[in-house]
Coordinates of C-alpha atoms and ligand atoms in Angstrom, one line a residue:
M145 CA -66.6 -68.1 3.9
A146 CA -63.9 -66.9 1.8
E147 CA -61.1 -69.2 2.5
C148 CA -57.3 -68.6 2.4
I149 CA -56.1 -71.4 0.0
L150 CA -52.5 -70.0 -0.3
E151 CA -50.2 -67.6 1.0
T152 CA -46.4 -66.8 -0.1
E153 CA -44.0 -64.3 0.6
K154 CA -45.5 -62.0 -1.7
M155 CA -49.2 -63.0 -1.9
V156 CA -52.7 -64.2 -0.3
V157 CA -55.1 -66.1 -2.5
L158 CA -58.4 -66.4 -1.0
Q159 CA -61.0 -68.7 -2.3
A160 CA -64.9 -68.6 -2.3
Q161 CA -67.9 -70.5 -3.5
L162 CA -70.8 -68.0 -4.3
G163 CA -74.1 -67.9 -6.5
D164 CA -76.7 -70.0 -7.5
W165 CA -74.2 -71.9 -9.7
D166 CA -71.6 -72.4 -6.9
N167 CA -68.8 -70.2 -8.7
L168 CA -65.5 -70.2 -7.2
N169 CA -64.2 -66.7 -6.7
H170 CA -60.5 -66.0 -6.4
L171 CA -59.1 -62.9 -4.9
L172 CA -55.6 -62.4 -5.4
V173 CA -53.7 -59.9 -2.8
C174 CA -50.1 -58.1 -3.1
K175 CA -48.9 -58.1 0.2
E176 CA -46.3 -55.1 -0.5
S177 CA -48.7 -52.9 -2.1
K178 CA -51.9 -54.4 -0.7
K179 CA -53.5 -54.1 -3.9
A180 CA -56.0 -56.8 -4.6
V181 CA -57.6 -58.2 -7.9
I182 CA -60.8 -60.1 -7.9
V183 CA -61.4 -62.8 -10.4
D184 CA -65.1 -63.8 -11.8
P185 CA -66.8 -61.9 -8.9
F186 CA -70.3 -63.1 -8.5
F187 CA -70.9 -60.7 -5.5
S188 CA -69.7 -57.0 -5.5
E189 CA -70.5 -56.1 -1.8
Y190 CA -68.9 -59.6 -0.5
W191 CA -65.3 -58.7 -2.2
L192 CA -65.5 -55.5 -1.2
D193 CA -65.9 -56.0 2.6
V194 CA -63.7 -58.3 2.5
C195 CA -61.1 -56.0 1.4
S196 CA -62.0 -53.2 3.4
S197 CA -61.7 -55.3 6.4
N198 CA -58.3 -56.7 5.7
G199 CA -56.8 -53.1 4.4
W200 CA -56.5 -54.1 1.1
E201 CA -57.6 -51.9 -1.9
L202 CA -59.7 -53.5 -4.7
E203 CA -57.8 -52.2 -8.0
Q204 CA -58.8 -54.4 -10.4
V205 CA -61.3 -57.2 -11.9
W206 CA -60.2 -60.0 -14.3
L207 CA -63.0 -61.9 -15.9
T208 CA -61.7 -65.4 -17.3
H209 CA -65.1 -65.0 -19.7
S210 CA -68.2 -63.1 -19.9
H211 CA -71.0 -65.6 -18.8
W212 CA -73.4 -64.7 -16.6
D213 CA -72.1 -66.7 -13.8
H214 CA -68.9 -65.3 -14.0
S215 CA -69.3 -61.8 -14.5
K216 CA -72.4 -60.5 -12.3
G217 CA -70.5 -59.2 -9.6
I218 CA -69.0 -56.2 -11.6
D219 CA -72.2 -54.2 -11.8
G220 CA -70.9 -53.2 -8.5
L221 CA -67.5 -52.5 -9.1
K222 CA -67.3 -50.5 -12.0
D223 CA -65.1 -47.8 -10.9
K224 CA -62.2 -50.5 -10.7
Q225 CA -60.0 -51.6 -13.6
V226 CA -62.6 -54.1 -15.0
W227 CA -60.8 -56.2 -17.7
V228 CA -61.9 -58.7 -19.9
H229 CA -60.9 -60.0 -23.9
R230 CA -62.5 -58.3 -26.8
D231 CA -63.4 -61.3 -28.4
E232 CA -66.0 -61.8 -26.0
S233 CA -67.8 -59.4 -28.0
L234 CA -68.5 -61.9 -30.8
R235 CA -70.9 -63.8 -28.3
G236 CA -72.7 -60.4 -27.8
W237 CA -70.8 -59.0 -24.6
N238 CA -71.1 -55.2 -24.5
G239 CA -70.1 -54.6 -21.0
P240 CA -70.0 -53.2 -18.3
S241 CA -66.1 -53.8 -18.3
N242 CA -63.6 -50.9 -19.1
R243 CA -60.4 -52.3 -20.3
E244 CA -59.9 -55.3 -22.7
W245 CA -57.0 -57.6 -23.7
V246 CA -56.7 -58.0 -27.3
N247 CA -53.7 -60.9 -27.6
S248 CA -54.3 -63.5 -30.3
A249 CA -55.5 -66.9 -29.4
N250 CA -53.0 -69.0 -27.6
T251 CA -50.9 -66.2 -27.0
S252 CA -50.1 -63.9 -23.4
V253 CA -49.2 -60.7 -22.1
I254 CA -48.0 -59.8 -18.9
Q255 CA -50.8 -58.5 -16.6
K256 CA -49.9 -56.9 -13.1
I257 CA -51.4 -56.2 -10.0
G258 CA -49.0 -54.4 -7.4
S259 CA -45.6 -55.9 -7.8
L260 CA -47.3 -59.7 -8.9
N261 CA -47.0 -60.4 -12.3
F262 CA -49.2 -62.8 -14.3
E263 CA -49.4 -64.3 -17.8
A264 CA -52.9 -63.3 -19.2
H265 CA -53.3 -66.3 -22.1
C266 CA -56.1 -66.0 -24.5
T267 CA -57.4 -69.6 -24.3
P268 CA -60.3 -69.5 -26.7
G269 CA -63.0 -72.8 -26.8
H270 CA -65.6 -72.6 -23.8
T271 CA -66.3 -69.0 -25.0
P272 CA -64.2 -66.8 -28.2
G273 CA -62.1 -64.6 -25.6
H274 CA -61.4 -66.9 -22.3
M275 CA -58.5 -66.0 -20.5
T276 CA -56.2 -68.2 -18.7
F277 CA -54.0 -66.4 -15.8
I278 CA -50.7 -68.1 -14.8
G279 CA -48.0 -66.8 -12.2
E280 CA -46.8 -66.6 -8.7
G281 CA -47.6 -70.0 -7.9
V282 CA -51.2 -70.3 -9.4
V283 CA -53.4 -71.0 -12.6
I284 CA -56.6 -69.4 -12.8
S285 CA -58.5 -71.7 -15.3
G286 CA -61.8 -70.3 -15.3
D287 CA -64.2 -72.8 -17.2
C288 CA -61.5 -73.5 -20.0
M289 CA -60.2 -76.2 -18.1
F290 CA -61.7 -77.8 -14.5
L291 CA -59.6 -80.3 -12.7
G292 CA -60.7 -83.3 -14.0
R293 CA -61.7 -82.1 -17.6
C294 CA -62.6 -79.3 -19.3
G295 CA -65.2 -76.7 -20.2
R296 CA -68.4 -77.7 -22.7
T297 CA -67.9 -76.3 -26.3
D298 CA -71.4 -76.3 -27.3
L299 CA -72.8 -72.7 -25.7
F300 CA -73.4 -69.7 -28.3
G301 CA -69.4 -68.9 -29.1
G302 CA -67.8 -72.1 -28.3
D303 CA -65.4 -73.8 -30.5
I304 CA -64.2 -77.8 -30.1
M305 CA -61.2 -77.1 -32.3
S306 CA -60.6 -74.0 -30.5
Q307 CA -60.5 -75.5 -27.1
R308 CA -58.3 -78.4 -28.2
H309 CA -55.6 -75.9 -29.2
S310 CA -55.7 -74.0 -26.3
L311 CA -55.5 -77.0 -24.2
K312 CA -52.4 -78.0 -26.0
H313 CA -51.1 -74.8 -25.0
L314 CA -51.8 -74.9 -21.6
R315 CA -50.6 -78.5 -21.4
T316 CA -47.4 -77.0 -22.8
R317 CA -46.9 -74.1 -20.6
L318 CA -47.8 -76.1 -17.6
S319 CA -45.3 -78.4 -18.0
L320 CA -42.7 -75.7 -17.8
V321 CA -44.2 -74.3 -14.2
P322 CA -43.3 -76.1 -10.7
G323 CA -45.3 -79.0 -10.1
N324 CA -46.4 -77.8 -6.8
W325 CA -48.3 -74.7 -8.2
I326 CA -51.8 -75.0 -7.8
V327 CA -54.7 -75.1 -10.2
L328 CA -57.9 -72.6 -9.8
P329 CA -61.4 -73.5 -12.0
G330 CA -64.2 -71.8 -11.9
H331 CA -66.3 -74.6 -10.9
Q332 CA -65.7 -77.5 -8.5
Y333 CA -66.4 -80.9 -10.2
E334 CA -65.6 -84.4 -8.5
L335 CA -62.8 -86.0 -10.0
S336 CA -63.1 -90.0 -11.2
D337 CA -61.4 -91.2 -8.1
G338 CA -64.4 -89.7 -6.1
T339 CA -62.6 -86.6 -4.6
N340 CA -64.1 -83.3 -4.7
P341 CA -61.2 -80.6 -4.6
T342 CA -61.6 -76.9 -5.3
F343 CA -57.9 -77.0 -6.1
I344 CA -54.9 -79.4 -7.0
T345 CA -51.4 -78.9 -8.1
V346 CA -50.6 -78.9 -12.0
E347 CA -48.6 -82.2 -11.6
S348 CA -51.6 -83.8 -10.5
L349 CA -53.8 -82.0 -13.2
L350 CA -50.9 -82.9 -15.7
S351 CA -51.3 -86.5 -15.0
D352 CA -55.3 -87.2 -14.5
N353 CA -56.9 -84.6 -16.4
E354 CA -59.2 -86.4 -19.1
A355 CA -59.2 -83.4 -21.6
L356 CA -55.4 -83.1 -21.6
K357 CA -55.2 -87.0 -21.7
A358 CA -57.2 -87.2 -24.7
L359 CA -55.9 -84.2 -26.7
D360 CA -53.3 -86.5 -29.0
D361 CA -55.9 -88.8 -30.1
D362 CA -58.9 -88.0 -32.5
E363 CA -61.1 -90.4 -31.3
T364 CA -60.4 -90.2 -27.6
W365 CA -60.7 -86.2 -28.1
N366 CA -64.3 -87.0 -29.9
S367 CA -65.6 -89.1 -27.2
L368 CA -65.6 -87.1 -24.2
E369 CA -68.8 -86.6 -23.0
F370 CA -68.5 -83.3 -21.6
L371 CA -67.7 -80.9 -24.3
S372 CA -71.4 -80.7 -25.2
F373 CA -75.0 -81.5 -23.5
D374 CA -78.3 -82.2 -24.5
D375 CA -79.9 -79.4 -22.3
S376 CA -81.6 -76.1 -22.3
L377 CA -78.5 -74.0 -22.6
A378 CA -77.2 -75.7 -25.4
E379 CA -81.3 -75.3 -27.1
K380 CA -80.2 -71.5 -26.1
A381 CA -77.0 -72.0 -28.2
R382 CA -78.7 -73.4 -31.1
R383 CA -81.1 -70.6 -31.3
E384 CA -78.3 -67.8 -31.2
K385 CA -76.6 -69.3 -33.8
A386 CA -79.7 -69.6 -36.2
R387 CA -80.4 -66.1 -35.2
V388 CA -77.1 -64.6 -36.1
D389 CA -76.6 -66.7 -39.3
V390 CA -80.3 -64.9 -40.7
E391 CA -78.7 -61.5 -39.6
Ligands
FE2_41 FE1 -68.7 -70.5 -18.6

């Protein structure tokens, strides 16, 4: 099921779509050290098996954010380094992660796995401490940025202004990386041209992503339909906010 979607001199990238919400999980492997990191694991056993059968050591877990569908697998991975941004506590997250990023919104720190180097950018908006990882030919964007659009901002801890700032920050950063780097989102959604890829190039994203194209015009930005939905998750977020406001 896990598919090798990229192999370079230094790294192997595996992608698998797992769980009830079809989450895209990504495993990054340093070929030199054979150390691996799993981003947003849905199933722990699945990725432990992939690593052991290939002779890789699963050393780290990175969460783009703490929503259930991105963090479910960490229960079985507590003996690894499990990283999440501190600000996810603002939406009630209290583990079982055991390492935290503390960088300010729209700044980055270096995160290593073996001899691979990634920039870990804090990109809030979908959640208060959402992270985006950039380096070694890939961009792992979680629910901040999908291939054709961006993540919703109406869940508890979400913020539309922060999302706009984060997307502007990412657009600037991505305009400086090679256009053939690939973007790996947290979910697969159909693009406006009817195709349904699980990754695209940075060049395609920068030219076609609807949210990025709307960033510079208030009216277009505010009319984007995918920033909020009238569904049970939005209703739950309203209840959570009301409870916090009372406390
Ligand atoms: Fe999410």
